[in-house]
mmCIF file of C-alpha atoms in Angstrom:
data_model
loop_
_atom_site.group_PDB
_atom_site.id
_atom_site.type_symbol
_atom_site.label_atom_id
_atom_site.label_comp_id
_atom_site.label_asym_id
_atom_site.label_seq_id
_atom_site.Cartn_x
_atom_site.Cartn_y
_atom_site.Cartn_z
ATOM 1 C CA UNK A 1 -49.029 30.820 -59.108
ATOM 2 C CA UNK A 2 -47.989 27.501 -60.691
ATOM 3 C CA UNK A 3 -46.618 27.318 -64.230
ATOM 4 C CA UNK A 4 -48.484 25.468 -66.965
ATOM 5 C CA UNK A 5 -47.240 21.888 -67.539
ATOM 6 C CA UNK A 6 -45.600 22.673 -70.872
ATOM 7 C CA UNK A 7 -43.382 25.427 -69.312
ATOM 8 C CA UNK A 8 -42.184 23.501 -66.220
ATOM 9 C CA UNK A 9 -38.479 22.480 -66.152
ATOM 10 C CA UNK A 10 -37.873 18.805 -66.797
ATOM 11 C CA UNK A 11 -37.056 16.617 -63.774
ATOM 12 C CA UNK A 12 -33.372 15.647 -63.802
ATOM 13 C CA UNK A 13 -33.242 13.495 -60.623
ATOM 14 C CA UNK A 14 -32.393 9.823 -61.148
ATOM 15 C CA UNK A 15 -32.482 6.950 -58.627
ATOM 16 C CA UNK A 16 -29.477 4.665 -59.141
ATOM 17 C CA UNK A 17 -29.585 1.037 -58.024
ATOM 18 C CA UNK A 18 -25.991 0.283 -56.960
ATOM 19 C CA UNK A 19 -26.712 -3.098 -55.435
ATOM 20 C CA UNK A 20 -27.138 -2.387 -51.712
ATOM 21 C CA UNK A 21 -29.568 -4.707 -50.004
ATOM 22 C CA UNK A 22 -31.201 -4.480 -46.613
ATOM 23 C CA UNK A 23 -30.190 -6.833 -43.804
ATOM 24 C CA UNK A 24 -32.572 -9.799 -43.681
ATOM 25 C CA UNK A 25 -30.715 -11.993 -41.154
ATOM 26 C CA UNK A 26 -31.562 -12.673 -37.498
ATOM 27 C CA UNK A 27 -31.672 -9.807 -35.013
ATOM 28 C CA UNK A 28 -29.589 -10.979 -32.038
ATOM 29 C CA UNK A 29 -30.782 -8.256 -29.650
ATOM 30 C CA UNK A 30 -29.586 -6.766 -26.368
ATOM 31 C CA UNK A 31 -28.530 -10.006 -24.731
ATOM 32 C CA UNK A 32 -26.102 -10.907 -27.486
ATOM 33 C CA UNK A 33 -24.719 -7.363 -27.665
ATOM 34 C CA UNK A 34 -24.173 -7.281 -23.896
ATOM 35 C CA UNK A 35 -22.399 -10.657 -23.932
ATOM 36 C CA UNK A 36 -20.232 -9.500 -26.836
ATOM 37 C CA UNK A 37 -19.288 -6.340 -24.921
ATOM 38 C CA UNK A 38 -18.450 -8.435 -21.844
ATOM 39 C CA UNK A 39 -16.258 -10.826 -23.863
ATOM 40 C CA UNK A 40 -14.472 -8.016 -25.679
ATOM 41 C CA UNK A 41 -13.856 -6.156 -22.405
ATOM 42 C CA UNK A 42 -12.546 -9.282 -20.653
ATOM 43 C CA UNK A 43 -10.145 -9.935 -23.519
ATOM 44 C CA UNK A 44 -9.020 -6.308 -23.452
ATOM 45 C CA UNK A 45 -7.925 -6.539 -19.794
ATOM 46 C CA UNK A 46 -5.295 -9.097 -20.831
ATOM 47 C CA UNK A 47 -4.390 -7.314 -24.046
ATOM 48 C CA UNK A 48 -5.984 -9.935 -26.290
ATOM 49 C CA UNK A 49 -7.034 -8.436 -29.598
ATOM 50 C CA UNK A 50 -4.917 -5.337 -28.893
ATOM 51 C CA UNK A 51 -1.348 -4.324 -29.714
ATOM 52 C CA UNK A 52 1.640 -6.275 -28.475
ATOM 53 C CA UNK A 53 2.643 -3.696 -25.858
ATOM 54 C CA UNK A 54 -0.850 -3.911 -24.347
ATOM 55 C CA UNK A 55 -0.173 -7.557 -23.479
ATOM 56 C CA UNK A 56 3.108 -6.934 -21.658
ATOM 57 C CA UNK A 57 1.842 -5.711 -18.275
ATOM 58 C CA UNK A 58 -1.103 -8.154 -17.876
ATOM 59 C CA UNK A 59 1.045 -11.154 -18.795
ATOM 60 C CA UNK A 60 3.877 -9.913 -16.598
ATOM 61 C CA UNK A 61 1.496 -9.605 -13.634
ATOM 62 C CA UNK A 62 0.111 -13.077 -14.345
ATOM 63 C CA UNK A 63 3.643 -14.454 -14.288
ATOM 64 C CA UNK A 64 4.504 -12.620 -11.069
ATOM 65 C CA UNK A 65 1.526 -14.121 -9.218
ATOM 66 C CA UNK A 66 1.992 -17.710 -10.497
ATOM 67 C CA UNK A 67 5.779 -18.230 -10.537
ATOM 68 C CA UNK A 68 6.198 -17.889 -6.725
ATOM 69 C CA UNK A 69 3.410 -20.446 -6.291
ATOM 70 C CA UNK A 70 5.356 -22.873 -8.483
ATOM 71 C CA UNK A 71 8.475 -22.246 -6.380
ATOM 72 C CA UNK A 72 6.598 -22.910 -3.126
ATOM 73 C CA UNK A 73 5.276 -26.175 -4.543
ATOM 74 C CA UNK A 74 8.700 -27.242 -5.801
ATOM 75 C CA UNK A 75 10.337 -26.508 -2.438
ATOM 76 C CA UNK A 76 7.622 -28.346 -0.487
ATOM 77 C CA UNK A 77 7.856 -31.445 -2.711
ATOM 78 C CA UNK A 78 11.676 -31.431 -2.667
ATOM 79 C CA UNK A 79 11.771 -31.224 1.129
ATOM 80 C CA UNK A 80 8.969 -33.837 1.362
ATOM 81 C CA UNK A 81 6.834 -31.590 3.543
ATOM 82 C CA UNK A 82 3.341 -32.570 4.651
ATOM 83 C CA UNK A 83 1.852 -29.187 3.788
ATOM 84 C CA UNK A 84 2.599 -26.107 1.749
ATOM 85 C CA UNK A 85 4.687 -23.344 3.340
ATOM 86 C CA UNK A 86 1.919 -20.805 2.681
ATOM 87 C CA UNK A 87 -1.845 -20.633 3.144
ATOM 88 C CA UNK A 88 -4.002 -20.172 0.063
ATOM 89 C CA UNK A 89 -5.751 -17.034 1.308
ATOM 90 C CA UNK A 90 -2.519 -15.765 2.858
ATOM 91 C CA UNK A 91 -0.770 -16.102 -0.492
ATOM 92 C CA UNK A 92 -3.345 -13.808 -2.094
ATOM 93 C CA UNK A 93 -2.940 -11.297 0.735
ATOM 94 C CA UNK A 94 0.816 -11.178 0.092
ATOM 95 C CA UNK A 95 0.122 -10.234 -3.540
ATOM 96 C CA UNK A 96 -2.071 -7.231 -2.770
ATOM 97 C CA UNK A 97 0.359 -4.738 -4.302
ATOM 98 C CA UNK A 98 0.743 -6.719 -7.534
ATOM 99 C CA UNK A 99 -3.003 -7.210 -7.826
ATOM 100 C CA UNK A 100 -3.519 -3.483 -7.222
ATOM 101 C CA UNK A 101 -1.130 -2.688 -10.082
ATOM 102 C CA UNK A 102 -3.158 -4.873 -12.441
ATOM 103 C CA UNK A 103 -6.413 -3.309 -11.304
ATOM 104 C CA UNK A 104 -5.113 0.256 -11.547
ATOM 105 C CA UNK A 105 -3.748 -0.311 -15.040
ATOM 106 C CA UNK A 106 -6.698 -2.171 -16.550
ATOM 107 C CA UNK A 107 -9.802 -0.543 -15.019
ATOM 108 C CA UNK A 108 -9.180 2.697 -16.993
ATOM 109 C CA UNK A 109 -8.741 0.579 -20.137
ATOM 110 C CA UNK A 110 -12.372 -0.506 -19.838
ATOM 111 C CA UNK A 111 -13.934 2.839 -18.936
ATOM 112 C CA UNK A 112 -11.667 5.858 -19.358
ATOM 113 C CA UNK A 113 -10.883 5.226 -23.029
ATOM 114 C CA UNK A 114 -14.555 5.107 -24.008
ATOM 115 C CA UNK A 115 -15.100 8.428 -22.260
ATOM 116 C CA UNK A 116 -12.028 10.056 -23.777
ATOM 117 C CA UNK A 117 -12.806 9.058 -27.360
ATOM 118 C CA UNK A 118 -16.545 9.693 -26.856
ATOM 119 C CA UNK A 119 -17.594 6.224 -28.024
ATOM 120 C CA UNK A 120 -20.045 5.697 -25.166
ATOM 121 C CA UNK A 121 -22.998 7.313 -27.059
ATOM 122 C CA UNK A 122 -22.409 4.836 -29.880
ATOM 123 C CA UNK A 123 -22.994 1.950 -27.489
ATOM 124 C CA UNK A 124 -26.237 3.517 -26.326
ATOM 125 C CA UNK A 125 -27.562 4.200 -29.822
ATOM 126 C CA UNK A 126 -28.819 0.610 -30.031
ATOM 127 C CA UNK A 127 -29.504 -1.973 -28.851
ATOM 128 C CA UNK A 128 -27.876 -2.021 -25.359
ATOM 129 C CA UNK A 129 -28.872 0.306 -22.542
ATOM 130 C CA UNK A 130 -26.747 2.135 -19.990
ATOM 131 C CA UNK A 131 -27.467 -0.594 -17.457
ATOM 132 C CA UNK A 132 -26.281 -3.253 -19.922
ATOM 133 C CA UNK A 133 -23.064 -1.321 -20.512
ATOM 134 C CA UNK A 134 -22.280 -0.973 -16.802
ATOM 135 C CA UNK A 135 -23.181 -4.596 -16.139
ATOM 136 C CA UNK A 136 -20.905 -5.878 -18.912
ATOM 137 C CA UNK A 137 -17.933 -3.701 -17.931
ATOM 138 C CA UNK A 138 -18.323 -4.443 -14.222
ATOM 139 C CA UNK A 139 -18.566 -8.198 -14.789
ATOM 140 C CA UNK A 140 -15.588 -8.176 -17.173
ATOM 141 C CA UNK A 141 -13.263 -6.473 -14.687
ATOM 142 C CA UNK A 142 -14.420 -8.706 -11.825
ATOM 143 C CA UNK A 143 -13.850 -11.842 -13.909
ATOM 144 C CA UNK A 144 -10.420 -10.605 -15.001
ATOM 145 C CA UNK A 145 -9.402 -10.101 -11.374
ATOM 146 C CA UNK A 146 -10.852 -13.473 -10.399
ATOM 147 C CA UNK A 147 -8.937 -15.279 -13.145
ATOM 148 C CA UNK A 148 -5.731 -13.563 -12.073
ATOM 149 C CA UNK A 149 -6.099 -14.738 -8.477
ATOM 150 C CA UNK A 150 -7.466 -18.188 -9.206
ATOM 151 C CA UNK A 151 -4.443 -19.157 -11.327
ATOM 152 C CA UNK A 152 -1.888 -19.311 -8.440
ATOM 153 C CA UNK A 153 -4.412 -21.025 -6.162
ATOM 154 C CA UNK A 154 -4.822 -23.830 -8.679
ATOM 155 C CA UNK A 155 -1.040 -24.110 -9.016
ATOM 156 C CA UNK A 156 -0.715 -24.491 -5.240
ATOM 157 C CA UNK A 157 -3.581 -26.980 -5.023
ATOM 158 C CA UNK A 158 -2.500 -29.217 -7.905
ATOM 159 C CA UNK A 159 1.090 -29.136 -6.675
ATOM 160 C CA UNK A 160 -0.009 -30.151 -3.178
ATOM 161 C CA UNK A 161 -2.005 -33.091 -4.531
ATOM 162 C CA UNK A 162 0.838 -34.200 -6.812
ATOM 163 C CA UNK A 163 3.151 -34.036 -3.800
ATOM 164 C CA UNK A 164 0.925 -36.455 -1.873
ATOM 165 C CA UNK A 165 -0.274 -33.891 0.687
ATOM 166 C CA UNK A 166 -3.550 -34.238 2.560
ATOM 167 C CA UNK A 167 -6.498 -33.983 0.158
ATOM 168 C CA UNK A 168 -9.191 -32.827 2.587
ATOM 169 C CA UNK A 169 -7.003 -30.155 4.211
ATOM 170 C CA UNK A 170 -5.899 -28.665 0.906
ATOM 171 C CA UNK A 171 -9.389 -28.809 -0.579
ATOM 172 C CA UNK A 172 -10.832 -26.977 2.414
ATOM 173 C CA UNK A 173 -8.160 -24.293 2.320
ATOM 174 C CA UNK A 174 -8.529 -23.975 -1.448
ATOM 175 C CA UNK A 175 -12.183 -23.100 -0.852
ATOM 176 C CA UNK A 176 -11.093 -20.490 1.695
ATOM 177 C CA UNK A 177 -8.739 -19.082 -0.913
ATOM 178 C CA UNK A 178 -11.441 -19.025 -3.586
ATOM 179 C CA UNK A 179 -13.758 -17.174 -1.208
ATOM 180 C CA UNK A 180 -10.996 -14.635 -0.625
ATOM 181 C CA UNK A 181 -10.419 -14.375 -4.395
ATOM 182 C CA UNK A 182 -14.092 -13.575 -4.984
ATOM 183 C CA UNK A 183 -14.020 -10.854 -2.332
ATOM 184 C CA UNK A 184 -10.784 -9.394 -3.692
ATOM 185 C CA UNK A 185 -12.339 -9.411 -7.167
ATOM 186 C CA UNK A 186 -15.447 -7.576 -5.962
ATOM 187 C CA UNK A 187 -14.517 -5.030 -3.300
ATOM 188 C CA UNK A 188 -11.358 -3.302 -4.630
ATOM 189 C CA UNK A 189 -12.552 -3.675 -8.226
ATOM 190 C CA UNK A 190 -15.851 -1.898 -7.646
ATOM 191 C CA UNK A 191 -14.100 1.127 -6.132
ATOM 192 C CA UNK A 192 -11.482 1.185 -8.895
ATOM 193 C CA UNK A 193 -14.163 1.222 -11.582
ATOM 194 C CA UNK A 194 -15.887 4.199 -9.963
ATOM 195 C CA UNK A 195 -12.598 6.112 -9.973
ATOM 196 C CA UNK A 196 -11.876 5.120 -13.591
ATOM 197 C CA UNK A 197 -15.339 6.253 -14.692
ATOM 198 C CA UNK A 198 -14.802 9.674 -13.132
ATOM 199 C CA UNK A 199 -12.131 10.772 -15.594
ATOM 200 C CA UNK A 200 -11.568 10.369 -19.346
ATOM 201 C CA UNK A 201 -7.805 10.561 -18.810
ATOM 202 C CA UNK A 202 -6.352 7.087 -18.449
ATOM 203 C CA UNK A 203 -3.207 8.366 -16.736
ATOM 204 C CA UNK A 204 -5.221 10.199 -14.101
ATOM 205 C CA UNK A 205 -7.311 7.088 -13.516
ATOM 206 C CA UNK A 206 -4.248 4.872 -13.061
ATOM 207 C CA UNK A 207 -2.630 7.320 -10.626
ATOM 208 C CA UNK A 208 -5.822 7.855 -8.614
ATOM 209 C CA UNK A 209 -6.607 4.137 -8.271
ATOM 210 C CA UNK A 210 -3.051 3.144 -7.398
ATOM 211 C CA UNK A 211 -2.666 6.048 -5.020
ATOM 212 C CA UNK A 212 -5.847 5.238 -3.126
ATOM 213 C CA UNK A 213 -5.182 1.488 -2.872
ATOM 214 C CA UNK A 214 -1.524 1.871 -1.897
ATOM 215 C CA UNK A 215 -1.913 4.715 0.589
ATOM 216 C CA UNK A 216 -4.972 3.270 2.340
ATOM 217 C CA UNK A 217 -3.306 -0.154 2.623
ATOM 218 C CA UNK A 218 -0.104 1.394 3.998
ATOM 219 C CA UNK A 219 -1.953 3.437 6.629
ATOM 220 C CA UNK A 220 -3.953 0.417 7.777
ATOM 221 C CA UNK A 221 -0.857 -1.811 7.845
ATOM 222 C CA UNK A 222 1.128 0.687 9.911
ATOM 223 C CA UNK A 223 -1.716 1.123 12.402
ATOM 224 C CA UNK A 224 -2.065 -2.635 12.878
ATOM 225 C CA UNK A 225 1.685 -3.228 12.894
ATOM 226 C CA UNK A 226 2.469 -0.779 15.712
ATOM 227 C CA UNK A 227 -0.403 -2.014 17.863
ATOM 228 C CA UNK A 228 0.324 -5.177 19.871
ATOM 229 C CA UNK A 229 -2.862 -6.596 21.469
ATOM 230 C CA UNK A 230 -0.771 -8.585 23.973
ATOM 231 C CA UNK A 231 0.329 -5.322 25.604
ATOM 232 C CA UNK A 232 -2.600 -3.015 24.908
ATOM 233 C CA UNK A 233 -5.294 -5.667 25.364
ATOM 234 C CA UNK A 234 -7.314 -4.127 22.564
ATOM 235 C CA UNK A 235 -7.978 -4.765 18.870
ATOM 236 C CA UNK A 236 -8.950 -1.151 18.235
ATOM 237 C CA UNK A 237 -6.289 -0.701 15.550
ATOM 238 C CA UNK A 238 -7.895 -3.469 13.493
ATOM 239 C CA UNK A 239 -10.780 -1.118 12.671
ATOM 240 C CA UNK A 240 -8.420 0.939 10.502
ATOM 241 C CA UNK A 241 -8.594 -1.876 7.918
ATOM 242 C CA UNK A 242 -12.003 -0.483 6.959
ATOM 243 C CA UNK A 243 -10.312 2.353 5.061
ATOM 244 C CA UNK A 244 -8.492 -0.053 2.742
ATOM 245 C CA UNK A 245 -10.520 -2.394 0.486
ATOM 246 C CA UNK A 246 -7.686 -4.942 0.276
ATOM 247 C CA UNK A 247 -7.067 -4.983 4.036
ATOM 248 C CA UNK A 248 -10.812 -5.099 4.614
ATOM 249 C CA UNK A 249 -11.041 -8.317 2.617
ATOM 250 C CA UNK A 250 -7.967 -9.825 4.288
ATOM 251 C CA UNK A 251 -9.320 -9.043 7.772
ATOM 252 C CA UNK A 252 -12.751 -10.414 6.915
ATOM 253 C CA UNK A 253 -11.370 -13.679 5.497
ATOM 254 C CA UNK A 254 -8.926 -14.218 8.380
ATOM 255 C CA UNK A 255 -11.637 -13.785 10.985
ATOM 256 C CA UNK A 256 -14.221 -15.778 9.066
ATOM 257 C CA UNK A 257 -11.985 -18.833 8.562
ATOM 258 C CA UNK A 258 -9.624 -18.349 11.529
ATOM 259 C CA UNK A 259 -6.554 -17.868 9.356
ATOM 260 C CA UNK A 260 -3.274 -16.046 9.917
ATOM 261 C CA UNK A 261 -0.863 -15.905 12.851
ATOM 262 C CA UNK A 262 1.297 -13.333 14.594
ATOM 263 C CA UNK A 263 0.606 -10.138 16.521
ATOM 264 C CA UNK A 264 0.276 -8.173 13.262
ATOM 265 C CA UNK A 265 -2.426 -10.537 11.944
ATOM 266 C CA UNK A 266 -5.200 -8.527 10.312
ATOM 267 C CA UNK A 267 -8.660 -9.608 11.395
ATOM 268 C CA UNK A 268 -12.115 -8.252 12.064
ATOM 269 C CA UNK A 269 -12.282 -7.613 15.840
ATOM 270 C CA UNK A 270 -14.725 -10.196 17.185
ATOM 271 C CA UNK A 271 -18.284 -11.006 16.197
ATOM 272 C CA UNK A 272 -19.279 -7.361 15.963
ATOM 273 C CA UNK A 273 -16.292 -6.605 13.790
ATOM 274 C CA UNK A 274 -17.063 -9.545 11.504
ATOM 275 C CA UNK A 275 -20.608 -8.259 11.009
ATOM 276 C CA UNK A 276 -19.495 -4.681 10.419
ATOM 277 C CA UNK A 277 -16.728 -5.683 7.996
ATOM 278 C CA UNK A 278 -19.117 -7.878 6.012
ATOM 279 C CA UNK A 279 -21.723 -5.111 5.818
ATOM 280 C CA UNK A 280 -19.130 -2.539 4.753
ATOM 281 C CA UNK A 281 -17.831 -4.873 2.034
ATOM 282 C CA UNK A 282 -21.359 -5.430 0.717
ATOM 283 C CA UNK A 283 -22.130 -1.696 0.893
ATOM 284 C CA UNK A 284 -18.975 -0.827 -1.060
ATOM 285 C CA UNK A 285 -19.852 -3.217 -3.878
ATOM 286 C CA UNK A 286 -23.525 -2.264 -4.112
ATOM 287 C CA UNK A 287 -22.855 1.436 -3.639
ATOM 288 C CA UNK A 288 -20.111 1.489 -6.274
ATOM 289 C CA UNK A 289 -22.326 -0.294 -8.780
ATOM 290 C CA UNK A 290 -25.129 2.205 -8.221
ATOM 291 C CA UNK A 291 -22.675 5.089 -8.587
ATOM 292 C CA UNK A 292 -21.597 3.661 -11.941
ATOM 293 C CA UNK A 293 -25.219 3.477 -13.063
ATOM 294 C CA UNK A 294 -25.744 7.080 -11.974
ATOM 295 C CA UNK A 295 -22.540 8.178 -13.744
ATOM 296 C CA UNK A 296 -23.579 6.720 -17.085
ATOM 297 C CA UNK A 297 -27.062 8.186 -16.927
ATOM 298 C CA UNK A 298 -25.356 11.543 -17.413
ATOM 299 C CA UNK A 299 -23.162 10.515 -20.363
#
């Protein structure tokens, strides 16, 4: 039963206007948020916008991959050689270990930290979707790898032109090197991101990625190195490169552009091998991307 009006307690609630105003500016939407996430993630791989110690390893790796290229150019110009002492794609293949270190250290930076500190749900609150998140992170790591490998190629190319070496030859081989750089940036990176997304512990992610890349590359290298086609008459050992994403790319590029020399040259065995290696590379990239999408549907 309600009380009569004269016996009801007086209302004591007061609404205070403390000056907050609603946002009336433009709504930039999903596209802008996704691009911002991509830019921030790309910067983070090189330690930009982070602490000083976060910049040490990326910049050190960048120096390690570019300084030898400068030395090769300087030696070739000093000796007045007609061509560089190293192929563009072959130079990238020789840096597989260094590139793997960069990938193993930075892929968990993009994914494992968000999982550990449980910030992923904040991204999905609005306006980006899970697909936007995966797309931005995937593209950022691929671009970071591509920038890392393009830098020494440009040093070699510009040095060759400044040294008066053949323009058409170096331009053609630069394109071979850029094709190899794109494949290196896609195939190993996609697998590394899947591993990084599987654990919130950055240390575990680094160890797992580095362990897989190093061990698979070593096994494939040993199998190819101890097999001499001139005596066995078979390229069977070359198929072991399929277990290593870095060796897979090297073999595919060497066979595609007829690069590399020596009995231990890694290459896809014949036309069938070229087709199989290309299909496996494409399947690894597409499959890894779909696994990432599936992983973040459960977060």
